[in-house]
mmCIF file of C-alpha atoms in Angstrom:
data_model
loop_
_atom_site.group_PDB
_atom_site.id
_atom_site.type_symbol
_atom_site.label_atom_id
_atom_site.label_comp_id
_atom_site.label_asym_id
_atom_site.label_seq_id
_atom_site.Cartn_x
_atom_site.Cartn_y
_atom_site.Cartn_z
ATOM 1 C CA MET Z 1046 -40.498 -75.326 10.065
ATOM 2 C CA LYS Z 1047 -39.689 -75.466 13.787
ATOM 3 C CA VAL Z 1048 -42.077 -76.453 16.543
ATOM 4 C CA ARG Z 1049 -41.611 -74.738 19.912
ATOM 5 C CA THR Z 1050 -42.972 -75.995 23.215
ATOM 6 C CA TYR Z 1051 -44.408 -73.171 25.343
ATOM 7 C CA THR Z 1052 -43.801 -73.863 29.014
ATOM 8 C CA ALA Z 1053 -46.160 -72.747 31.774
ATOM 9 C CA PHE Z 1054 -44.192 -69.692 32.790
ATOM 10 C CA VAL Z 1055 -44.993 -68.055 29.441
ATOM 11 C CA ALA Z 1056 -48.663 -67.986 30.401
ATOM 12 C CA PHE Z 1057 -47.920 -65.862 33.444
ATOM 13 C CA ALA Z 1058 -47.321 -62.652 31.528
ATOM 14 C CA ILE Z 1059 -47.416 -62.018 27.789
ATOM 15 C CA LEU Z 1060 -47.857 -58.868 25.782
ATOM 16 C CA ALA Z 1061 -50.116 -59.159 22.744
ATOM 17 C CA ALA Z 1062 -52.232 -56.675 20.815
ATOM 18 C CA GLY Z 1063 -51.433 -54.017 23.398
ATOM 19 C CA LYS Z 1064 -52.864 -55.998 26.314
ATOM 20 C CA VAL Z 1065 -50.918 -57.446 29.222
ATOM 21 C CA TYR Z 1066 -52.044 -60.795 30.584
ATOM 22 C CA GLY Z 1067 -51.331 -62.409 33.955
ATOM 23 C CA ALA Z 1068 -51.874 -65.731 35.676
ATOM 24 C CA GLU Z 1069 -55.373 -64.968 36.949
ATOM 25 C CA ALA Z 1070 -58.002 -66.633 34.764
ATOM 26 C CA ILE Z 1071 -59.874 -63.393 34.064
ATOM 27 C CA CYS Z 1072 -56.787 -61.992 32.326
ATOM 28 C CA GLY Z 1073 -57.673 -64.088 29.286
ATOM 29 C CA ASN Z 1074 -61.041 -62.337 28.951
ATOM 30 C CA LEU Z 1075 -61.315 -60.144 25.841
ATOM 31 C CA ALA Z 1076 -62.724 -57.329 27.999
ATOM 32 C CA VAL Z 1077 -59.471 -57.074 29.958
ATOM 33 C CA ILE Z 1078 -57.264 -54.096 29.168
ATOM 34 C CA PHE Z 1079 -54.366 -54.706 31.536
ATOM 35 C CA CYS Z 1080 -53.220 -57.280 34.097
ATOM 36 C CA GLU Z 1081 -50.273 -57.096 36.459
ATOM 37 C CA ASP Z 1082 -49.570 -59.806 39.031
ATOM 38 C CA PHE Z 1083 -45.885 -58.819 39.527
ATOM 39 C CA GLU Z 1084 -44.748 -62.404 38.895
ATOM 40 C CA ASN Z 1085 -42.569 -61.209 36.005
ATOM 41 C CA ASP Z 1086 -40.098 -59.779 38.544
ATOM 42 C CA ASN Z 1087 -39.949 -56.320 36.994
ATOM 43 C CA LEU Z 1088 -42.094 -53.223 36.599
ATOM 44 C CA ARG Z 1089 -41.608 -52.681 32.858
ATOM 45 C CA LYS Z 1090 -45.350 -52.759 32.171
ATOM 46 C CA TRP Z 1091 -45.650 -49.410 33.945
ATOM 47 C CA GLN Z 1092 -44.895 -46.460 31.678
ATOM 48 C CA ASP Z 1093 -44.268 -43.688 34.193
ATOM 49 C CA GLY Z 1094 -43.298 -43.179 37.822
ATOM 50 C CA TYR Z 1095 -41.045 -46.119 38.630
ATOM 51 C CA ASP Z 1096 -38.726 -45.286 41.541
ATOM 52 C CA PRO Z 1097 -36.419 -48.122 42.667
ATOM 53 C CA ASN Z 1098 -36.149 -46.527 46.103
ATOM 54 C CA ARG Z 1099 -39.924 -46.791 46.578
ATOM 55 C CA HIS Z 1100 -41.082 -49.600 44.266
ATOM 56 C CA THR Z 1101 -39.702 -53.122 44.545
ATOM 57 C CA ILE Z 1102 -40.868 -56.697 44.012
ATOM 58 C CA THR Z 1103 -40.916 -58.784 47.185
ATOM 59 C CA THR Z 1104 -40.990 -62.553 47.591
ATOM 60 C CA ASP Z 1105 -41.672 -62.471 51.332
ATOM 61 C CA PRO Z 1106 -44.650 -64.879 51.582
ATOM 62 C CA THR Z 1107 -46.131 -62.952 54.509
ATOM 63 C CA ASN Z 1108 -46.706 -59.997 52.165
ATOM 64 C CA VAL Z 1109 -47.784 -61.794 48.968
ATOM 65 C CA TYR Z 1110 -51.483 -62.222 48.240
ATOM 66 C CA GLN Z 1111 -51.099 -64.845 45.516
ATOM 67 C CA GLY Z 1112 -48.244 -66.477 43.683
ATOM 68 C CA GLN Z 1113 -44.622 -65.836 44.612
ATOM 69 C CA LYS Z 1114 -44.243 -62.070 44.266
ATOM 70 C CA THR Z 1115 -45.990 -58.786 44.875
ATOM 71 C CA LEU Z 1116 -45.341 -55.036 44.682
ATOM 72 C CA GLU Z 1117 -43.869 -53.511 47.827
ATOM 73 C CA VAL Z 1118 -44.229 -49.726 48.119
ATOM 74 C CA THR Z 1119 -42.068 -47.874 50.616
ATOM 75 C CA TYR Z 1120 -43.120 -44.471 51.935
ATOM 76 C CA PRO Z 1121 -39.971 -42.823 53.371
ATOM 77 C CA ALA Z 1122 -40.491 -40.821 56.562
ATOM 78 C CA GLY Z 1123 -41.824 -37.388 55.627
ATOM 79 C CA ALA Z 1124 -42.594 -38.432 52.039
ATOM 80 C CA ASP Z 1125 -45.054 -40.439 49.969
ATOM 81 C CA GLY Z 1126 -44.824 -43.639 47.951
ATOM 82 C CA GLY Z 1127 -44.829 -42.107 44.471
ATOM 83 C CA TRP Z 1128 -46.881 -43.596 41.639
ATOM 84 C CA LEU Z 1129 -46.950 -46.037 38.720
ATOM 85 C CA THR Z 1130 -48.972 -45.195 35.592
ATOM 86 C CA ARG Z 1131 -50.226 -47.219 32.635
ATOM 87 C CA TRP Z 1132 -51.975 -45.630 29.608
ATOM 88 C CA PHE Z 1133 -54.420 -47.309 27.207
ATOM 89 C CA MET Z 1134 -54.988 -44.763 24.475
ATOM 90 C CA PRO Z 1135 -57.260 -43.552 22.996
ATOM 91 C CA GLY Z 1136 -59.415 -44.849 25.839
ATOM 92 C CA TYR Z 1137 -62.776 -46.177 26.942
ATOM 93 C CA GLU Z 1138 -66.213 -44.965 27.962
ATOM 94 C CA ASP Z 1139 -66.606 -47.324 30.921
ATOM 95 C CA ALA Z 1140 -63.775 -48.977 32.847
ATOM 96 C CA TYR Z 1141 -63.220 -51.055 35.980
ATOM 97 C CA ALA Z 1142 -60.062 -51.527 38.019
ATOM 98 C CA ARG Z 1143 -59.505 -54.060 40.780
ATOM 99 C CA LEU Z 1144 -56.538 -54.810 42.997
ATOM 100 C CA TYR Z 1145 -55.545 -56.254 46.351
ATOM 101 C CA VAL Z 1146 -53.932 -53.945 48.915
ATOM 102 C CA LYS Z 1147 -52.435 -54.383 52.380
ATOM 103 C CA PHE Z 1148 -51.168 -51.622 54.680
ATOM 104 C CA GLN Z 1149 -48.480 -52.668 57.127
ATOM 105 C CA SER Z 1150 -49.439 -53.379 60.717
ATOM 106 C CA GLY Z 1151 -49.378 -50.226 62.811
ATOM 107 C CA TRP Z 1152 -49.811 -47.954 59.776
ATOM 108 C CA LYS Z 1153 -49.925 -44.252 60.652
ATOM 109 C CA CYS Z 1154 -51.305 -41.557 58.361
ATOM 110 C CA GLY Z 1155 -49.576 -38.213 58.043
ATOM 111 C CA GLN Z 1156 -51.489 -34.967 57.549
ATOM 112 C CA ASN Z 1157 -53.430 -36.798 54.841
ATOM 113 C CA CYS Z 1158 -53.955 -40.515 54.456
ATOM 114 C CA SER Z 1159 -52.915 -42.299 51.279
ATOM 115 C CA LYS Z 1160 -54.401 -42.511 47.819
ATOM 116 C CA ILE Z 1161 -54.491 -46.027 46.378
ATOM 117 C CA PHE Z 1162 -55.437 -46.039 42.675
ATOM 118 C CA ALA Z 1163 -57.078 -43.813 40.078
ATOM 119 C CA PHE Z 1164 -58.494 -43.439 36.588
ATOM 120 C CA TYR Z 1165 -57.568 -40.429 34.446
ATOM 121 C CA GLY Z 1166 -59.720 -39.077 31.649
ATOM 122 C CA ASN Z 1167 -57.237 -37.434 29.272
ATOM 123 C CA ARG Z 1168 -57.700 -35.970 25.823
ATOM 124 C CA ILE Z 1169 -57.333 -38.555 23.072
ATOM 125 C CA ASP Z 1170 -54.719 -36.288 21.452
ATOM 126 C CA ASN Z 1171 -52.796 -35.619 24.678
ATOM 127 C CA GLN Z 1172 -52.231 -38.437 27.172
ATOM 128 C CA TRP Z 1173 -50.855 -35.921 29.695
ATOM 129 C CA SER Z 1174 -53.790 -33.497 29.672
ATOM 130 C CA GLY Z 1175 -55.027 -34.620 33.105
ATOM 131 C CA PHE Z 1176 -51.658 -34.665 34.842
ATOM 132 C CA GLY Z 1177 -50.316 -31.841 37.006
ATOM 133 C CA LYS Z 1178 -53.827 -30.500 37.617
ATOM 134 C CA ALA Z 1179 -54.049 -30.715 41.413
ATOM 135 C CA GLY Z 1180 -56.248 -27.912 42.737
ATOM 136 C CA ILE Z 1181 -57.659 -27.065 39.272
ATOM 137 C CA ARG Z 1182 -61.272 -27.569 38.229
ATOM 138 C CA PRO Z 1183 -61.709 -29.337 34.864
ATOM 139 C CA ASN Z 1184 -63.422 -27.305 32.148
ATOM 140 C CA GLY Z 1185 -65.118 -30.219 30.389
ATOM 141 C CA THR Z 1186 -62.582 -30.466 27.574
ATOM 142 C CA ASP Z 1187 -59.238 -30.958 29.347
ATOM 143 C CA PHE Z 1188 -59.495 -33.830 31.865
ATOM 144 C CA PHE Z 1189 -61.459 -35.676 34.539
ATOM 145 C CA TYR Z 1190 -60.299 -37.952 37.334
ATOM 146 C CA THR Z 1191 -61.443 -40.243 40.106
ATOM 147 C CA ALA Z 1192 -59.564 -42.278 42.701
ATOM 148 C CA LEU Z 1193 -60.118 -44.523 45.673
ATOM 149 C CA VAL Z 1194 -58.243 -43.025 48.623
ATOM 150 C CA THR Z 1195 -58.135 -43.469 52.377
ATOM 151 C CA LEU Z 1196 -59.417 -40.728 54.657
ATOM 152 C CA ASN Z 1197 -59.213 -40.272 58.405
ATOM 153 C CA TRP Z 1198 -60.930 -37.278 59.943
ATOM 154 C CA HIS Z 1199 -60.403 -38.724 63.436
ATOM 155 C CA ARG Z 1200 -63.600 -40.712 62.873
ATOM 156 C CA GLN Z 1201 -61.762 -43.892 61.965
ATOM 157 C CA PRO Z 1202 -58.465 -45.520 62.970
ATOM 158 C CA ASP Z 1203 -55.601 -45.374 60.456
ATOM 159 C CA PRO Z 1204 -55.328 -46.001 57.558
ATOM 160 C CA GLY Z 1205 -58.908 -44.704 57.427
ATOM 161 C CA GLU Z 1206 -61.969 -45.413 55.325
ATOM 162 C CA VAL Z 1207 -62.051 -45.728 51.526
ATOM 163 C CA ILE Z 1208 -63.710 -42.824 49.679
ATOM 164 C CA PHE Z 1209 -63.988 -41.456 46.142
ATOM 165 C CA TYR Z 1210 -61.727 -38.473 45.374
ATOM 166 C CA SER Z 1211 -62.929 -36.854 42.148
ATOM 167 C CA TYR Z 1212 -62.309 -33.978 39.710
ATOM 168 C CA PHE Z 1213 -65.128 -32.938 37.343
ATOM 169 C CA PRO Z 1214 -66.469 -29.648 35.889
ATOM 170 C CA GLU Z 1215 -69.174 -29.121 38.526
ATOM 171 C CA MET Z 1216 -66.997 -29.885 41.541
ATOM 172 C CA GLN Z 1217 -67.070 -27.576 44.557
ATOM 173 C CA ALA Z 1218 -64.215 -25.334 45.694
ATOM 174 C CA ALA Z 1219 -62.410 -25.959 48.972
ATOM 175 C CA PRO Z 1220 -62.323 -23.269 51.700
ATOM 176 C CA ASP Z 1221 -58.973 -22.047 50.320
ATOM 177 C CA GLY Z 1222 -60.644 -21.333 46.974
ATOM 178 C CA LYS Z 1223 -58.844 -24.122 45.131
ATOM 179 C CA TYR Z 1224 -60.541 -27.088 43.554
ATOM 180 C CA TRP Z 1225 -59.059 -30.043 45.356
ATOM 181 C CA GLY Z 1226 -60.688 -33.388 44.643
ATOM 182 C CA ASN Z 1227 -64.227 -33.631 46.001
ATOM 183 C CA PHE Z 1228 -65.023 -36.366 48.522
ATOM 184 C CA PHE Z 1229 -67.810 -38.904 48.065
ATOM 185 C CA PHE Z 1230 -68.324 -41.430 50.834
ATOM 186 C CA GLN Z 1231 -69.141 -45.121 50.838
ATOM 187 C CA ASN Z 1232 -72.398 -46.500 52.135
ATOM 188 C CA ASP Z 1233 -72.882 -47.031 55.855
ATOM 189 C CA PRO Z 1234 -71.376 -48.674 57.759
ATOM 190 C CA ARG Z 1235 -68.280 -46.702 56.756
ATOM 191 C CA ASP Z 1236 -65.684 -49.066 58.144
ATOM 192 C CA ALA Z 1237 -61.971 -48.263 58.180
ATOM 193 C CA LEU Z 1238 -59.466 -50.588 56.569
ATOM 194 C CA GLN Z 1239 -57.542 -52.638 59.081
ATOM 195 C CA PRO Z 1240 -53.752 -52.607 58.708
ATOM 196 C CA GLY Z 1241 -52.061 -55.961 58.341
ATOM 197 C CA ARG Z 1242 -54.695 -57.655 56.153
ATOM 198 C CA TRP Z 1243 -55.485 -57.839 52.453
ATOM 199 C CA TYR Z 1244 -58.471 -56.080 50.888
ATOM 200 C CA CYS Z 1245 -59.936 -56.424 47.416
ATOM 201 C CA LEU Z 1246 -60.884 -52.973 46.083
ATOM 202 C CA GLU Z 1247 -62.742 -52.363 42.815
ATOM 203 C CA LEU Z 1248 -63.602 -49.067 41.126
ATOM 204 C CA GLU Z 1249 -65.849 -48.363 38.146
ATOM 205 C CA GLN Z 1250 -65.908 -45.086 36.274
ATOM 206 C CA LYS Z 1251 -68.356 -44.444 33.450
ATOM 207 C CA ALA Z 1252 -67.987 -41.347 31.305
ATOM 208 C CA ASN Z 1253 -71.103 -39.311 30.647
ATOM 209 C CA THR Z 1254 -72.670 -38.594 27.289
ATOM 210 C CA PRO Z 1255 -71.640 -35.009 26.428
ATOM 211 C CA GLU Z 1256 -74.383 -32.535 27.471
ATOM 212 C CA LEU Z 1257 -75.932 -35.133 29.793
ATOM 213 C CA HIS Z 1258 -75.432 -35.950 33.471
ATOM 214 C CA ASP Z 1259 -75.281 -39.721 33.091
ATOM 215 C CA GLY Z 1260 -71.758 -40.467 34.282
ATOM 216 C CA LEU Z 1261 -71.055 -42.407 37.461
ATOM 217 C CA GLN Z 1262 -68.532 -43.939 39.827
ATOM 218 C CA ARG Z 1263 -68.927 -47.081 41.927
ATOM 219 C CA MET Z 1264 -66.842 -48.970 44.477
ATOM 220 C CA TRP Z 1265 -66.733 -52.483 45.923
ATOM 221 C CA ILE Z 1266 -64.725 -53.687 48.936
ATOM 222 C CA ASP Z 1267 -64.076 -57.418 49.213
ATOM 223 C CA GLY Z 1268 -66.749 -57.926 46.578
ATOM 224 C CA VAL Z 1269 -69.422 -56.011 48.515
ATOM 225 C CA PHE Z 1270 -70.994 -52.998 46.806
ATOM 226 C CA LYS Z 1271 -70.086 -50.023 48.990
ATOM 227 C CA GLY Z 1272 -71.284 -46.944 47.172
ATOM 228 C CA GLU Z 1273 -71.837 -44.961 44.011
ATOM 229 C CA THR Z 1274 -72.197 -41.420 42.776
ATOM 230 C CA MET Z 1275 -74.673 -41.031 39.930
ATOM 231 C CA ASN Z 1276 -75.526 -38.269 37.467
ATOM 232 C CA ILE Z 1277 -71.996 -36.904 37.126
ATOM 233 C CA ARG Z 1278 -70.958 -34.681 34.253
ATOM 234 C CA TRP Z 1279 -67.334 -35.684 33.700
ATOM 235 C CA ARG Z 1280 -66.867 -34.124 30.257
ATOM 236 C CA ASP Z 1281 -68.379 -32.104 27.423
ATOM 237 C CA THR Z 1282 -66.664 -33.905 24.536
ATOM 238 C CA THR Z 1283 -65.876 -37.453 23.509
ATOM 239 C CA ASP Z 1284 -62.312 -36.250 22.940
ATOM 240 C CA LEU Z 1285 -61.955 -37.033 26.655
ATOM 241 C CA ARG Z 1286 -61.940 -40.726 27.510
ATOM 242 C CA ILE Z 1287 -60.823 -42.958 30.368
ATOM 243 C CA ASN Z 1288 -57.325 -43.788 29.208
ATOM 244 C CA ALA Z 1289 -54.894 -44.012 32.129
ATOM 245 C CA PHE Z 1290 -54.733 -46.089 35.288
ATOM 246 C CA GLN Z 1291 -52.453 -45.155 38.152
ATOM 247 C CA LEU Z 1292 -51.283 -46.758 41.364
ATOM 248 C CA THR Z 1293 -50.993 -43.552 43.345
ATOM 249 C CA PHE Z 1294 -49.385 -43.459 46.774
ATOM 250 C CA SER Z 1295 -49.543 -39.772 47.658
ATOM 251 C CA GLY Z 1296 -49.819 -38.742 51.291
ATOM 252 C CA SER Z 1297 -46.622 -38.264 53.284
ATOM 253 C CA VAL Z 1298 -46.172 -40.374 56.410
ATOM 254 C CA PRO Z 1299 -44.527 -39.604 59.782
ATOM 255 C CA VAL Z 1300 -42.276 -42.699 59.764
ATOM 256 C CA THR Z 1301 -41.080 -45.053 57.032
ATOM 257 C CA GLU Z 1302 -43.937 -47.424 56.193
ATOM 258 C CA GLN Z 1303 -44.937 -49.941 53.522
ATOM 259 C CA VAL Z 1304 -47.965 -50.958 51.470
ATOM 260 C CA TRP Z 1305 -48.312 -54.049 49.290
ATOM 261 C CA ILE Z 1306 -50.273 -54.362 46.027
ATOM 262 C CA ASP Z 1307 -51.098 -57.541 44.109
ATOM 263 C CA ASN Z 1308 -53.188 -58.793 41.168
ATOM 264 C CA VAL Z 1309 -54.112 -55.571 39.373
ATOM 265 C CA VAL Z 1310 -56.747 -55.899 36.629
ATOM 266 C CA VAL Z 1311 -58.239 -53.162 34.403
ATOM 267 C CA SER Z 1312 -61.221 -54.130 32.261
ATOM 268 C CA THR Z 1313 -64.272 -52.863 30.418
ATOM 269 C CA GLN Z 1314 -66.404 -55.327 32.405
ATOM 270 C CA LYS Z 1315 -66.859 -55.994 36.122
ATOM 271 C CA ILE Z 1316 -63.962 -57.978 37.539
ATOM 272 C CA GLY Z 1317 -64.817 -59.162 41.046
ATOM 273 C CA CYS Z 1318 -62.681 -60.800 43.736
ATOM 274 C CA VAL Z 1319 -61.370 -64.316 44.099
ATOM 275 C CA SER Z 1320 -59.794 -66.197 46.960
ATOM 276 C CA SER Z 1321 -56.008 -66.442 46.842
ATOM 277 C CA SER Z 1322 -56.381 -70.237 46.865
ATOM 278 C CA ASP Z 1323 -58.502 -70.086 43.698
ATOM 279 C CA LEU Z 1324 -55.845 -68.353 41.591
ATOM 280 C CA THR Z 1325 -53.910 -70.698 39.366
ATOM 281 C CA PRO Z 1326 -51.918 -70.036 36.205
ATOM 282 C CA PRO Z 1327 -53.662 -70.906 32.926
ATOM 283 C CA ALA Z 1328 -52.563 -73.980 31.055
ATOM 284 C CA PRO Z 1329 -49.817 -73.309 28.489
ATOM 285 C CA PRO Z 1330 -50.946 -73.240 24.850
ATOM 286 C CA THR Z 1331 -50.316 -76.380 22.810
ATOM 287 C CA GLY Z 1332 -49.913 -77.167 19.145
ATOM 288 C CA LEU Z 1333 -48.336 -73.819 18.285
ATOM 289 C CA THR Z 1334 -45.917 -73.716 15.382
ATOM 290 C CA VAL Z 1335 -43.413 -71.105 14.312
ATOM 291 C CA GLN Z 1336 -41.975 -71.009 10.821
#
């Protein structure tokens, strides 16, 4: 029998029972589905979308929220920042996602401002059923979707205010006849994000009971409740569940620009925000033996 000593760095990111844990204390909570603090110096936890030309890990302390590293997303001039996706099949009925985001100083939106992150409701027998559906209205059995995105209709300075962007069976068509994501706005005052500073954003999506309008979506900014949409019919079958999370950086920009993301957590319970000074790695486990 050999006894191994587990040093502190092991506690930063381990994969066990399908769940990824990070240094933030909440990552040890049994309700947590996924944690990513980018301290592991790679993006292997993400299962789709990685583009080394757009997605890198930076150690520049001016652009790290906590720890030593963070995700740096580059939007090339005339293009977007791509995406990173993580699935958790077969899925959940109620899920929360929280992250920290910073847009570079002087950020300029293109024709559309940027998405930030999203939940997908895919079929439990097809993890891709909600992908590639832009402009298509869900039918209640194929997919549903909601995201937090930034919007600027010349009411706010760039990068704009945070809104819900949602696909569901009773959504309304756009003037062009297509079913682009419907907008739902935060509570007043509808303040724009300020470039050059970190924000804590949290999203909840709860699937409805089939045949009932009891689904919802909620958002918090820096821990403050900023809005909800109640009585949503997301689906008509429990074969659709919330089972994918995506960092989504669509929205082409006029010049090359960057966004930073840190401390991503997905959970079945509310997550909340913490000060960067309050985040410390958990103590390493002791007394473990390996035969």
